[in-house]
Structure formats: structure tokens, C-alpha cells
Amino acid sequence: MRTSPNVIVTGTPGVGKTVHCEQLAQETGLRHLSINQVAKDRGCYETYDHELQTWVVDEDKLLDAIEDEVIQGGYLIDWHACDLFPRSWIDLVVVLRCSSTSVLYDRLATRGYNQTKLQENLDAEIFGVLLEEAREAFDEEVVVELDSEKDGDVESNCARISSWVASWKESRADDTD
Ligand code: DAT
């Protein structure tokens, strides 16, 4: 049984997954597992999509590569998809949102994304694609949607998630008493 929870932090590129995970790792002691980095380091890429300027991940290979670690618990899983992870691995799914299209546009434009990639990501955010994916893949009570537009949002979201992690650990400790 896990004594520390696994939390997915997901959302459209640019919503703030990395900044949230870095801060949360400091606040909670959970480990930041950047799936982009893992896929790169452990050779889990299938092909390169030139139009979307992105590597396509081999999901089976990726799950095999992280399973032994993740089932121990204590990970912040940072990725723009969540429905590939087995439900039994996951205790909370945080879907970050940026309701201001112009704010998200500016964040993505500074990354040098081409027009197709920019538009696809902005559309995904406007239509709430990642939130829908999370709600379809996980139980309703496991999924939380949080806004990530301003600096203050990072602080308040991280405080909220940290307190959720602390309660989760306490309730598990009570169960094993
Ligand atoms: P992601 O990992 O989801 O692609 P990121 O964490 O790299 O996104 O953030 C992209 C940029 O936007 C980065 O410069 C930090 C900034 N940012 C993200 N969320 C923010 C927020 N709530 N307030 C201010 N800046 C934010």
C-alpha cells in the first residue's frame, strides 16, 4: 500500500505544470516526474510529428519504464495527458487551466511554437480537452480543476494541493494504526 500519494498535474502546454510541480516538490517532498524528460532519457519516443513539432510517446514503453517507481507512491506526474495512467496508480488528478487565451498565447509564443502547434494548443484549452479527458478516465472526486493565470494562483493552488497531500497521508496513517 502507498504511504505517499501519486498526483497527476496535467493541462495544455503552457498552463503551468512545471512551475506547479517544482513548487509542490519543495512543499510536499513528492518527486517531480516530468514525463517529457523520462521519455527522452529512457527512449520512449515512437516518432517525430513535424507539423506539431513534437515527439510521439510509445505509451506502453513509458508505462513499463515508470511502473516500478510510481507504484511505490510519492510522485508528481507532470504531463499533458492523463488517460494512459492506470486508475489504480493515481490518487489525485489536478487539471490546470488558463482561462485567458491571450495569456496562454504569450506563454506559448515565447517558446517559438509554429502557428499549427499554437492554434492546436489554444483550441485544446478553449474547449477544455484535458479536463474532459481527466473526467472520462478518472472518478469525479479524484479530478480537480484549478486556474493558473496569475502568480498568486500558483501559490494558492500549491497550498491547496499540499494540504490535500498532508490529509491524504494522515488518513493513511490512521488506517494503519
Ligand atoms: P507547462 O509545464 O504546463 O508547459 P510551465 O510551467 O512551463 O507550463 O509554464 C509556462 C510559462 O508560464 C512559464 O514561463 C511560467 C508561466 N506561468 C505558468 N503558470 C503561471 C501563473 N499561474 N502565473 C504566472 N506565470 C505562470
JSON list of N, CA, C and O in Angstrom, two decimals, residues 61-120:
[
{"chain": "A", "resi": 61, "resn": "LYS", "atom": "N", "xyz": [5.73, 1.52, -23.61]},
{"chain": "A", "resi": 61, "resn": "LYS", "atom": "CA", "xyz": [7.13, 1.59, -23.19]},
{"chain": "A", "resi": 61, "resn": "LYS", "atom": "C", "xyz": [7.28, 2.54, -21.99]},
{"chain": "A", "resi": 61, "resn": "LYS", "atom": "O", "xyz": [7.99, 2.26, -21.04]},
{"chain": "A", "resi": 62, "resn": "LEU", "atom": "N", "xyz": [6.57, 3.65, -22.07]},
{"chain": "A", "resi": 62, "resn": "LEU", "atom": "CA", "xyz": [6.65, 4.63, -20.99]},
{"chain": "A", "resi": 62, "resn": "LEU", "atom": "C", "xyz": [6.12, 4.05, -19.68]},
{"chain": "A", "resi": 62, "resn": "LEU", "atom": "O", "xyz": [6.75, 4.17, -18.62]},
{"chain": "A", "resi": 63, "resn": "LEU", "atom": "N", "xyz": [4.96, 3.39, -19.74]},
{"chain": "A", "resi": 63, "resn": "LEU", "atom": "CA", "xyz": [4.38, 2.83, -18.51]},
{"chain": "A", "resi": 63, "resn": "LEU", "atom": "C", "xyz": [5.31, 1.77, -17.93]},
{"chain": "A", "resi": 63, "resn": "LEU", "atom": "O", "xyz": [5.51, 1.72, -16.71]},
{"chain": "A", "resi": 64, "resn": "ASP", "atom": "N", "xyz": [5.88, 0.95, -18.80]},
{"chain": "A", "resi": 64, "resn": "ASP", "atom": "CA", "xyz": [6.84, -0.06, -18.32]},
{"chain": "A", "resi": 64, "resn": "ASP", "atom": "C", "xyz": [8.03, 0.60, -17.63]},
{"chain": "A", "resi": 64, "resn": "ASP", "atom": "O", "xyz": [8.53, 0.12, -16.62]},
{"chain": "A", "resi": 65, "resn": "ALA", "atom": "N", "xyz": [8.46, 1.73, -18.22]},
{"chain": "A", "resi": 65, "resn": "ALA", "atom": "CA", "xyz": [9.67, 2.40, -17.70]},
{"chain": "A", "resi": 65, "resn": "ALA", "atom": "C", "xyz": [9.45, 3.01, -16.32]},
{"chain": "A", "resi": 65, "resn": "ALA", "atom": "O", "xyz": [10.38, 3.12, -15.54]},
{"chain": "A", "resi": 66, "resn": "ILE", "atom": "N", "xyz": [8.19, 3.42, -16.02]},
{"chain": "A", "resi": 66, "resn": "ILE", "atom": "CA", "xyz": [7.99, 4.13, -14.73]},
{"chain": "A", "resi": 66, "resn": "ILE", "atom": "C", "xyz": [7.24, 3.29, -13.69]},
{"chain": "A", "resi": 66, "resn": "ILE", "atom": "O", "xyz": [7.18, 3.68, -12.53]},
{"chain": "A", "resi": 67, "resn": "GLU", "atom": "N", "xyz": [6.70, 2.16, -14.10]},
{"chain": "A", "resi": 67, "resn": "GLU", "atom": "CA", "xyz": [5.82, 1.40, -13.19]},
{"chain": "A", "resi": 67, "resn": "GLU", "atom": "C", "xyz": [6.44, 1.10, -11.82]},
{"chain": "A", "resi": 67, "resn": "GLU", "atom": "O", "xyz": [5.84, 1.38, -10.78]},
{"chain": "A", "resi": 68, "resn": "ASP", "atom": "N", "xyz": [7.66, 0.53, -11.83]},
{"chain": "A", "resi": 68, "resn": "ASP", "atom": "CA", "xyz": [8.26, 0.10, -10.57]},
{"chain": "A", "resi": 68, "resn": "ASP", "atom": "C", "xyz": [8.38, 1.25, -9.57]},
{"chain": "A", "resi": 68, "resn": "ASP", "atom": "O", "xyz": [8.19, 1.06, -8.37]},
{"chain": "A", "resi": 69, "resn": "GLU", "atom": "N", "xyz": [8.70, 2.45, -10.09]},
{"chain": "A", "resi": 69, "resn": "GLU", "atom": "CA", "xyz": [8.83, 3.60, -9.20]},
{"chain": "A", "resi": 69, "resn": "GLU", "atom": "C", "xyz": [7.47, 4.11, -8.77]},
{"chain": "A", "resi": 69, "resn": "GLU", "atom": "O", "xyz": [7.20, 4.30, -7.58]},
{"chain": "A", "resi": 70, "resn": "VAL", "atom": "N", "xyz": [6.58, 4.33, -9.75]},
{"chain": "A", "resi": 70, "resn": "VAL", "atom": "CA", "xyz": [5.32, 5.01, -9.45]},
{"chain": "A", "resi": 70, "resn": "VAL", "atom": "C", "xyz": [4.43, 4.21, -8.50]},
{"chain": "A", "resi": 70, "resn": "VAL", "atom": "O", "xyz": [3.78, 4.79, -7.63]},
{"chain": "A", "resi": 71, "resn": "ILE", "atom": "N", "xyz": [4.43, 2.90, -8.63]},
{"chain": "A", "resi": 71, "resn": "ILE", "atom": "CA", "xyz": [3.54, 2.14, -7.73]},
{"chain": "A", "resi": 71, "resn": "ILE", "atom": "C", "xyz": [3.97, 2.22, -6.25]},
{"chain": "A", "resi": 71, "resn": "ILE", "atom": "O", "xyz": [3.19, 1.92, -5.38]},
{"chain": "A", "resi": 72, "resn": "GLN", "atom": "N", "xyz": [5.21, 2.69, -6.02]},
{"chain": "A", "resi": 72, "resn": "GLN", "atom": "CA", "xyz": [5.64, 2.92, -4.62]},
{"chain": "A", "resi": 72, "resn": "GLN", "atom": "C", "xyz": [4.96, 4.14, -4.02]},
{"chain": "A", "resi": 72, "resn": "GLN", "atom": "O", "xyz": [4.92, 4.30, -2.80]},
{"chain": "A", "resi": 73, "resn": "GLY", "atom": "N", "xyz": [4.47, 5.06, -4.88]},
{"chain": "A", "resi": 73, "resn": "GLY", "atom": "CA", "xyz": [3.83, 6.28, -4.40]},
{"chain": "A", "resi": 73, "resn": "GLY", "atom": "C", "xyz": [4.81, 7.42, -4.24]},
{"chain": "A", "resi": 73, "resn": "GLY", "atom": "O", "xyz": [6.04, 7.22, -4.27]},
{"chain": "A", "resi": 74, "resn": "GLY", "atom": "N", "xyz": [4.26, 8.65, -4.09]},
{"chain": "A", "resi": 74, "resn": "GLY", "atom": "CA", "xyz": [5.09, 9.82, -3.82]},
{"chain": "A", "resi": 74, "resn": "GLY", "atom": "C", "xyz": [5.55, 10.58, -5.05]},
{"chain": "A", "resi": 74, "resn": "GLY", "atom": "O", "xyz": [6.56, 11.27, -4.99]},
{"chain": "A", "resi": 75, "resn": "TYR", "atom": "N", "xyz": [4.78, 10.49, -6.15]},
{"chain": "A", "resi": 75, "resn": "TYR", "atom": "CA", "xyz": [5.19, 11.18, -7.39]},
{"chain": "A", "resi": 75, "resn": "TYR", "atom": "C", "xyz": [4.20, 12.25, -7.83]},
{"chain": "A", "resi": 75, "resn": "TYR", "atom": "O", "xyz": [2.98, 12.09, -7.68]},
{"chain": "A", "resi": 76, "resn": "LEU", "atom": "N", "xyz": [4.78, 13.34, -8.38]},
{"chain": "A", "resi": 76, "resn": "LEU", "atom": "CA", "xyz": [4.00, 14.36, -9.07]},
{"chain": "A", "resi": 76, "resn": "LEU", "atom": "C", "xyz": [4.23, 14.10, -10.55]},
{"chain": "A", "resi": 76, "resn": "LEU", "atom": "O", "xyz": [5.33, 14.33, -11.06]},
{"chain": "A", "resi": 77, "resn": "ILE", "atom": "N", "xyz": [3.22, 13.57, -11.22]},
{"chain": "A", "resi": 77, "resn": "ILE", "atom": "CA", "xyz": [3.39, 13.18, -12.62]},
{"chain": "A", "resi": 77, "resn": "ILE", "atom": "C", "xyz": [2.97, 14.35, -13.50]},
{"chain": "A", "resi": 77, "resn": "ILE", "atom": "O", "xyz": [1.81, 14.76, -13.49]},
{"chain": "A", "resi": 78, "resn": "ASP", "atom": "N", "xyz": [3.94, 14.90, -14.22]},
{"chain": "A", "resi": 78, "resn": "ASP", "atom": "CA", "xyz": [3.74, 16.14, -14.98]},
{"chain": "A", "resi": 78, "resn": "ASP", "atom": "C", "xyz": [3.66, 15.81, -16.47]},
{"chain": "A", "resi": 78, "resn": "ASP", "atom": "O", "xyz": [4.68, 15.50, -17.10]},
{"chain": "A", "resi": 79, "resn": "TRP", "atom": "N", "xyz": [2.42, 15.88, -17.00]},
{"chain": "A", "resi": 79, "resn": "TRP", "atom": "CA", "xyz": [2.29, 15.63, -18.45]},
{"chain": "A", "resi": 79, "resn": "TRP", "atom": "C", "xyz": [0.98, 16.18, -18.98]},
{"chain": "A", "resi": 79, "resn": "TRP", "atom": "O", "xyz": [0.01, 16.35, -18.24]},
{"chain": "A", "resi": 80, "resn": "HIS", "atom": "N", "xyz": [0.96, 16.39, -20.31]},
{"chain": "A", "resi": 80, "resn": "HIS", "atom": "CA", "xyz": [-0.23, 16.98, -20.94]},
{"chain": "A", "resi": 80, "resn": "HIS", "atom": "C", "xyz": [-1.28, 15.93, -21.30]},
{"chain": "A", "resi": 80, "resn": "HIS", "atom": "O", "xyz": [-2.20, 16.22, -22.05]},
{"chain": "A", "resi": 81, "resn": "ALA", "atom": "N", "xyz": [-1.12, 14.72, -20.79]},
{"chain": "A", "resi": 81, "resn": "ALA", "atom": "CA", "xyz": [-2.15, 13.69, -20.98]},
{"chain": "A", "resi": 81, "resn": "ALA", "atom": "C", "xyz": [-2.25, 12.93, -19.67]},
{"chain": "A", "resi": 81, "resn": "ALA", "atom": "O", "xyz": [-1.29, 12.91, -18.89]},
{"chain": "A", "resi": 82, "resn": "CYS", "atom": "N", "xyz": [-3.41, 12.34, -19.43]},
{"chain": "A", "resi": 82, "resn": "CYS", "atom": "CA", "xyz": [-3.53, 11.60, -18.16]},
{"chain": "A", "resi": 82, "resn": "CYS", "atom": "C", "xyz": [-4.22, 10.26, -18.33]},
{"chain": "A", "resi": 82, "resn": "CYS", "atom": "O", "xyz": [-4.13, 9.41, -17.45]},
{"chain": "A", "resi": 83, "resn": "ASP", "atom": "N", "xyz": [-4.90, 10.06, -19.46]},
{"chain": "A", "resi": 83, "resn": "ASP", "atom": "CA", "xyz": [-5.76, 8.88, -19.54]},
{"chain": "A", "resi": 83, "resn": "ASP", "atom": "C", "xyz": [-5.01, 7.57, -19.80]},
{"chain": "A", "resi": 83, "resn": "ASP", "atom": "O", "xyz": [-5.61, 6.50, -19.80]},
{"chain": "A", "resi": 84, "resn": "LEU", "atom": "N", "xyz": [-3.69, 7.65, -19.99]},
{"chain": "A", "resi": 84, "resn": "LEU", "atom": "CA", "xyz": [-2.93, 6.41, -20.19]},
{"chain": "A", "resi": 84, "resn": "LEU", "atom": "C", "xyz": [-2.54, 5.75, -18.86]},
{"chain": "A", "resi": 84, "resn": "LEU", "atom": "O", "xyz": [-2.23, 4.57, -18.81]},
{"chain": "A", "resi": 85, "resn": "PHE", "atom": "N", "xyz": [-2.57, 6.55, -17.75]},
{"chain": "A", "resi": 85, "resn": "PHE", "atom": "CA", "xyz": [-2.11, 6.00, -16.48]},
{"chain": "A", "resi": 85, "resn": "PHE", "atom": "C", "xyz": [-3.20, 5.16, -15.84]},
{"chain": "A", "resi": 85, "resn": "PHE", "atom": "O", "xyz": [-4.35, 5.60, -15.76]},
{"chain": "A", "resi": 86, "resn": "PRO", "atom": "N", "xyz": [-2.86, 3.94, -15.36]},
{"chain": "A", "resi": 86, "resn": "PRO", "atom": "CA", "xyz": [-3.87, 3.10, -14.72]},
{"chain": "A", "resi": 86, "resn": "PRO", "atom": "C", "xyz": [-4.50, 3.82, -13.52]},
{"chain": "A", "resi": 86, "resn": "PRO", "atom": "O", "xyz": [-3.79, 4.47, -12.75]},
{"chain": "A", "resi": 87, "resn": "ARG", "atom": "N", "xyz": [-5.81, 3.71, -13.39]},
{"chain": "A", "resi": 87, "resn": "ARG", "atom": "CA", "xyz": [-6.50, 4.40, -12.29]},
{"chain": "A", "resi": 87, "resn": "ARG", "atom": "C", "xyz": [-5.96, 4.00, -10.93]},
{"chain": "A", "resi": 87, "resn": "ARG", "atom": "O", "xyz": [-5.91, 4.80, -10.00]},
{"chain": "A", "resi": 88, "resn": "SER", "atom": "N", "xyz": [-5.53, 2.74, -10.82]},
{"chain": "A", "resi": 88, "resn": "SER", "atom": "CA", "xyz": [-5.07, 2.24, -9.52]},
{"chain": "A", "resi": 88, "resn": "SER", "atom": "C", "xyz": [-3.77, 2.91, -9.06]},
{"chain": "A", "resi": 88, "resn": "SER", "atom": "O", "xyz": [-3.41, 2.84, -7.89]},
{"chain": "A", "resi": 89, "resn": "TRP", "atom": "N", "xyz": [-3.05, 3.56, -9.98]},
{"chain": "A", "resi": 89, "resn": "TRP", "atom": "CA", "xyz": [-1.79, 4.22, -9.62]},
{"chain": "A", "resi": 89, "resn": "TRP", "atom": "C", "xyz": [-2.03, 5.61, -9.03]},
{"chain": "A", "resi": 89, "resn": "TRP", "atom": "O", "xyz": [-1.14, 6.19, -8.43]},
{"chain": "A", "resi": 90, "resn": "ILE", "atom": "N", "xyz": [-3.19, 6.19, -9.28]},
{"chain": "A", "resi": 90, "resn": "ILE", "atom": "CA", "xyz": [-3.37, 7.63, -9.12]},
{"chain": "A", "resi": 90, "resn": "ILE", "atom": "C", "xyz": [-4.35, 7.99, -8.01]},
{"chain": "A", "resi": 90, "resn": "ILE", "atom": "O", "xyz": [-5.44, 7.43, -7.93]},
{"chain": "A", "resi": 91, "resn": "ASP", "atom": "N", "xyz": [-3.95, 8.99, -7.18]},
{"chain": "A", "resi": 91, "resn": "ASP", "atom": "CA", "xyz": [-4.80, 9.41, -6.07]},
{"chain": "A", "resi": 91, "resn": "ASP", "atom": "C", "xyz": [-5.47, 10.76, -6.32]},
{"chain": "A", "resi": 91, "resn": "ASP", "atom": "O", "xyz": [-6.53, 11.03, -5.76]},
{"chain": "A", "resi": 92, "resn": "LEU", "atom": "N", "xyz": [-4.85, 11.60, -7.12]},
{"chain": "A", "resi": 92, "resn": "LEU", "atom": "CA", "xyz": [-5.44, 12.92, -7.43]},
{"chain": "A", "resi": 92, "resn": "LEU", "atom": "C", "xyz": [-5.00, 13.34, -8.83]},
{"chain": "A", "resi": 92, "resn": "LEU", "atom": "O", "xyz": [-3.85, 13.11, -9.20]},
{"chain": "A", "resi": 93, "resn": "VAL", "atom": "N", "xyz": [-5.94, 13.94, -9.57]},
{"chain": "A", "resi": 93, "resn": "VAL", "atom": "CA", "xyz": [-5.61, 14.48, -10.89]},
{"chain": "A", "resi": 93, "resn": "VAL", "atom": "C", "xyz": [-5.91, 15.98, -10.85]},
{"chain": "A", "resi": 93, "resn": "VAL", "atom": "O", "xyz": [-7.06, 16.38, -10.69]},
{"chain": "A", "resi": 94, "resn": "VAL", "atom": "N", "xyz": [-4.87, 16.80, -10.97]},
{"chain": "A", "resi": 94, "resn": "VAL", "atom": "CA", "xyz": [-5.05, 18.25, -10.98]},
{"chain": "A", "resi": 94, "resn": "VAL", "atom": "C", "xyz": [-5.00, 18.69, -12.45]},
{"chain": "A", "resi": 94, "resn": "VAL", "atom": "O", "xyz": [-4.00, 18.45, -13.14]},
{"chain": "A", "resi": 95, "resn": "VAL", "atom": "N", "xyz": [-6.09, 19.33, -12.90]},
{"chain": "A", "resi": 95, "resn": "VAL", "atom": "CA", "xyz": [-6.10, 19.85, -14.27]},
{"chain": "A", "resi": 95, "resn": "VAL", "atom": "C", "xyz": [-5.96, 21.37, -14.17]},
{"chain": "A", "resi": 95, "resn": "VAL", "atom": "O", "xyz": [-6.85, 22.05, -13.65]},
{"chain": "A", "resi": 96, "resn": "LEU", "atom": "N", "xyz": [-4.81, 21.88, -14.61]},
{"chain": "A", "resi": 96, "resn": "LEU", "atom": "CA", "xyz": [-4.59, 23.32, -14.58]},
{"chain": "A", "resi": 96, "resn": "LEU", "atom": "C", "xyz": [-5.24, 23.96, -15.80]},
{"chain": "A", "resi": 96, "resn": "LEU", "atom": "O", "xyz": [-5.19, 23.39, -16.90]},
{"chain": "A", "resi": 97, "resn": "ARG", "atom": "N", "xyz": [-5.82, 25.14, -15.59]},
{"chain": "A", "resi": 97, "resn": "ARG", "atom": "CA", "xyz": [-6.49, 25.83, -16.69]},
{"chain": "A", "resi": 97, "resn": "ARG", "atom": "C", "xyz": [-5.98, 27.27, -16.79]},
{"chain": "A", "resi": 97, "resn": "ARG", "atom": "O", "xyz": [-5.62, 27.87, -15.77]},
{"chain": "A", "resi": 98, "resn": "CYS", "atom": "N", "xyz": [-5.98, 27.80, -18.01]},
{"chain": "A", "resi": 98, "resn": "CYS", "atom": "CA", "xyz": [-5.66, 29.21, -18.19]},
{"chain": "A", "resi": 98, "resn": "CYS", "atom": "C", "xyz": [-6.81, 29.80, -19.00]},
{"chain": "A", "resi": 98, "resn": "CYS", "atom": "O", "xyz": [-6.91, 29.56, -20.21]},
{"chain": "A", "resi": 99, "resn": "SER", "atom": "N", "xyz": [-7.69, 30.51, -18.31]},
{"chain": "A", "resi": 99, "resn": "SER", "atom": "CA", "xyz": [-8.91, 30.97, -18.98]},
{"chain": "A", "resi": 99, "resn": "SER", "atom": "C", "xyz": [-8.64, 32.14, -19.92]},
{"chain": "A", "resi": 99, "resn": "SER", "atom": "O", "xyz": [-9.45, 32.43, -20.80]},
{"chain": "A", "resi": 100, "resn": "SER", "atom": "N", "xyz": [-7.50, 32.81, -19.77]},
{"chain": "A", "resi": 100, "resn": "SER", "atom": "CA", "xyz": [-7.20, 33.91, -20.69]},
{"chain": "A", "resi": 100, "resn": "SER", "atom": "C", "xyz": [-6.39, 33.40, -21.88]},
{"chain": "A", "resi": 100, "resn": "SER", "atom": "O", "xyz": [-5.23, 33.00, -21.75]},
{"chain": "A", "resi": 101, "resn": "THR", "atom": "N", "xyz": [-7.03, 33.44, -23.05]},
{"chain": "A", "resi": 101, "resn": "THR", "atom": "CA", "xyz": [-6.36, 32.95, -24.26]},
{"chain": "A", "resi": 101, "resn": "THR", "atom": "C", "xyz": [-5.13, 33.79, -24.58]},
{"chain": "A", "resi": 101, "resn": "THR", "atom": "O", "xyz": [-4.11, 33.26, -25.03]},
{"chain": "A", "resi": 102, "resn": "SER", "atom": "N", "xyz": [-5.21, 35.12, -24.31]},
{"chain": "A", "resi": 102, "resn": "SER", "atom": "CA", "xyz": [-4.05, 35.94, -24.67]},
{"chain": "A", "resi": 102, "resn": "SER", "atom": "C", "xyz": [-2.86, 35.64, -23.76]},
{"chain": "A", "resi": 102, "resn": "SER", "atom": "O", "xyz": [-1.71, 35.65, -24.22]},
{"chain": "A", "resi": 103, "resn": "VAL", "atom": "N", "xyz": [-3.14, 35.34, -22.48]},
{"chain": "A", "resi": 103, "resn": "VAL", "atom": "CA", "xyz": [-2.03, 34.98, -21.57]},
{"chain": "A", "resi": 103, "resn": "VAL", "atom": "C", "xyz": [-1.37, 33.69, -22.06]},
{"chain": "A", "resi": 103, "resn": "VAL", "atom": "O", "xyz": [-0.15, 33.59, -22.16]},
{"chain": "A", "resi": 104, "resn": "LEU", "atom": "N", "xyz": [-2.20, 32.70, -22.39]},
{"chain": "A", "resi": 104, "resn": "LEU", "atom": "CA", "xyz": [-1.64, 31.42, -22.84]},
{"chain": "A", "resi": 104, "resn": "LEU", "atom": "C", "xyz": [-0.90, 31.60, -24.17]},
{"chain": "A", "resi": 104, "resn": "LEU", "atom": "O", "xyz": [0.19, 31.04, -24.38]},
{"chain": "A", "resi": 105, "resn": "TYR", "atom": "N", "xyz": [-1.48, 32.41, -25.07]},
{"chain": "A", "resi": 105, "resn": "TYR", "atom": "CA", "xyz": [-0.83, 32.67, -26.36]},
{"chain": "A", "resi": 105, "resn": "TYR", "atom": "C", "xyz": [0.58, 33.21, -26.13]},
{"chain": "A", "resi": 105, "resn": "TYR", "atom": "O", "xyz": [1.54, 32.73, -26.73]},
{"chain": "A", "resi": 106, "resn": "ASP", "atom": "N", "xyz": [0.68, 34.19, -25.25]},
{"chain": "A", "resi": 106, "resn": "ASP", "atom": "CA", "xyz": [2.00, 34.81, -24.99]},
{"chain": "A", "resi": 106, "resn": "ASP", "atom": "C", "xyz": [2.99, 33.78, -24.44]},
{"chain": "A", "resi": 106, "resn": "ASP", "atom": "O", "xyz": [4.15, 33.75, -24.84]},
{"chain": "A", "resi": 107, "resn": "ARG", "atom": "N", "xyz": [2.52, 32.93, -23.52]},
{"chain": "A", "resi": 107, "resn": "ARG", "atom": "CA", "xyz": [3.43, 31.92, -22.95]},
{"chain": "A", "resi": 107, "resn": "ARG", "atom": "C", "xyz": [3.92, 30.96, -24.03]},
{"chain": "A", "resi": 107, "resn": "ARG", "atom": "O", "xyz": [5.10, 30.59, -24.06]},
{"chain": "A", "resi": 108, "resn": "LEU", "atom": "N", "xyz": [3.02, 30.57, -24.94]},
{"chain": "A", "resi": 108, "resn": "LEU", "atom": "CA", "xyz": [3.41, 29.59, -25.97]},
{"chain": "A", "resi": 108, "resn": "LEU", "atom": "C", "xyz": [4.25, 30.25, -27.07]},
{"chain": "A", "resi": 108, "resn": "LEU", "atom": "O", "xyz": [5.17, 29.63, -27.61]},
{"chain": "A", "resi": 109, "resn": "ALA", "atom": "N", "xyz": [3.91, 31.51, -27.39]},
{"chain": "A", "resi": 109, "resn": "ALA", "atom": "CA", "xyz": [4.66, 32.20, -28.45]},
{"chain": "A", "resi": 109, "resn": "ALA", "atom": "C", "xyz": [6.12, 32.35, -28.05]},
{"chain": "A", "resi": 109, "resn": "ALA", "atom": "O", "xyz": [7.01, 32.22, -28.91]},
{"chain": "A", "resi": 110, "resn": "THR", "atom": "N", "xyz": [6.39, 32.57, -26.77]},
{"chain": "A", "resi": 110, "resn": "THR", "atom": "CA", "xyz": [7.80, 32.72, -26.36]},
{"chain": "A", "resi": 110, "resn": "THR", "atom": "C", "xyz": [8.56, 31.40, -26.51]},
{"chain": "A", "resi": 110, "resn": "THR", "atom": "O", "xyz": [9.78, 31.38, -26.50]},
{"chain": "A", "resi": 111, "resn": "ARG", "atom": "N", "xyz": [7.83, 30.30, -26.63]},
{"chain": "A", "resi": 111, "resn": "ARG", "atom": "CA", "xyz": [8.52, 29.01, -26.85]},
{"chain": "A", "resi": 111, "resn": "ARG", "atom": "C", "xyz": [8.86, 28.79, -28.32]},
{"chain": "A", "resi": 111, "resn": "ARG", "atom": "O", "xyz": [9.42, 27.75, -28.67]},
{"chain": "A", "resi": 112, "resn": "GLY", "atom": "N", "xyz": [8.41, 29.68, -29.18]},
{"chain": "A", "resi": 112, "resn": "GLY", "atom": "CA", "xyz": [8.72, 29.55, -30.60]},
{"chain": "A", "resi": 112, "resn": "GLY", "atom": "C", "xyz": [7.88, 28.49, -31.30]},
{"chain": "A", "resi": 112, "resn": "GLY", "atom": "O", "xyz": [8.30, 27.94, -32.34]},
{"chain": "A", "resi": 113, "resn": "TYR", "atom": "N", "xyz": [6.71, 28.17, -30.76]},
{"chain": "A", "resi": 113, "resn": "TYR", "atom": "CA", "xyz": [5.83, 27.19, -31.42]},
{"chain": "A", "resi": 113, "resn": "TYR", "atom": "C", "xyz": [5.39, 27.73, -32.79]},
{"chain": "A", "resi": 113, "resn": "TYR", "atom": "O", "xyz": [5.13, 28.93, -32.94]},
{"chain": "A", "resi": 114, "resn": "ASN", "atom": "N", "xyz": [5.24, 26.83, -33.79]},
{"chain": "A", "resi": 114, "resn": "ASN", "atom": "CA", "xyz": [4.71, 27.29, -35.07]},
{"chain": "A", "resi": 114, "resn": "ASN", "atom": "C", "xyz": [3.20, 27.53, -34.94]},
{"chain": "A", "resi": 114, "resn": "ASN", "atom": "O", "xyz": [2.58, 27.17, -33.94]},
{"chain": "A", "resi": 115, "resn": "GLN", "atom": "N", "xyz": [2.61, 28.12, -36.01]},
{"chain": "A", "resi": 115, "resn": "GLN", "atom": "CA", "xyz": [1.20, 28.52, -35.95]},
{"chain": "A", "resi": 115, "resn": "GLN", "atom": "C", "xyz": [0.26, 27.33, -35.70]},
{"chain": "A", "resi": 115, "resn": "GLN", "atom": "O", "xyz": [-0.68, 27.42, -34.94]},
{"chain": "A", "resi": 116, "resn": "THR", "atom": "N", "xyz": [0.57, 26.18, -36.35]},
{"chain": "A", "resi": 116, "resn": "THR", "atom": "CA", "xyz": [-0.29, 25.00, -36.19]},
{"chain": "A", "resi": 116, "resn": "THR", "atom": "C", "xyz": [-0.29, 24.53, -34.74]},
{"chain": "A", "resi": 116, "resn": "THR", "atom": "O", "xyz": [-1.33, 24.25, -34.15]},
{"chain": "A", "resi": 117, "resn": "LYS", "atom": "N", "xyz": [0.89, 24.47, -34.18]},
{"chain": "A", "resi": 117, "resn": "LYS", "atom": "CA", "xyz": [1.01, 23.98, -32.81]},
{"chain": "A", "resi": 117, "resn": "LYS", "atom": "C", "xyz": [0.38, 24.96, -31.81]},
{"chain": "A", "resi": 117, "resn": "LYS", "atom": "O", "xyz": [-0.30, 24.56, -30.87]},
{"chain": "A", "resi": 118, "resn": "LEU", "atom": "N", "xyz": [0.60, 26.25, -32.08]},
{"chain": "A", "resi": 118, "resn": "LEU", "atom": "CA", "xyz": [-0.01, 27.28, -31.22]},
{"chain": "A", "resi": 118, "resn": "LEU", "atom": "C", "xyz": [-1.53, 27.15, -31.23]},
{"chain": "A", "resi": 118, "resn": "LEU", "atom": "O", "xyz": [-2.18, 27.10, -30.19]},
{"chain": "A", "resi": 119, "resn": "GLN", "atom": "N", "xyz": [-2.07, 27.09, -32.44]},
{"chain": "A", "resi": 119, "resn": "GLN", "atom": "CA", "xyz": [-3.53, 27.06, -32.58]},
{"chain": "A", "resi": 119, "resn": "GLN", "atom": "C", "xyz": [-4.12, 25.79, -31.98]},
{"chain": "A", "resi": 119, "resn": "GLN", "atom": "O", "xyz": [-5.14, 25.83, -31.30]},
{"chain": "A", "resi": 120, "resn": "GLU", "atom": "N", "xyz": [-3.44, 24.67, -32.21]},
{"chain": "A", "resi": 120, "resn": "GLU", "atom": "CA", "xyz": [-3.97, 23.42, -31.66]},
{"chain": "A", "resi": 120, "resn": "GLU", "atom": "C", "xyz": [-4.01, 23.47, -30.13]},
{"chain": "A", "resi": 120, "resn": "GLU", "atom": "O", "xyz": [-4.99, 23.03, -29.51]}
]
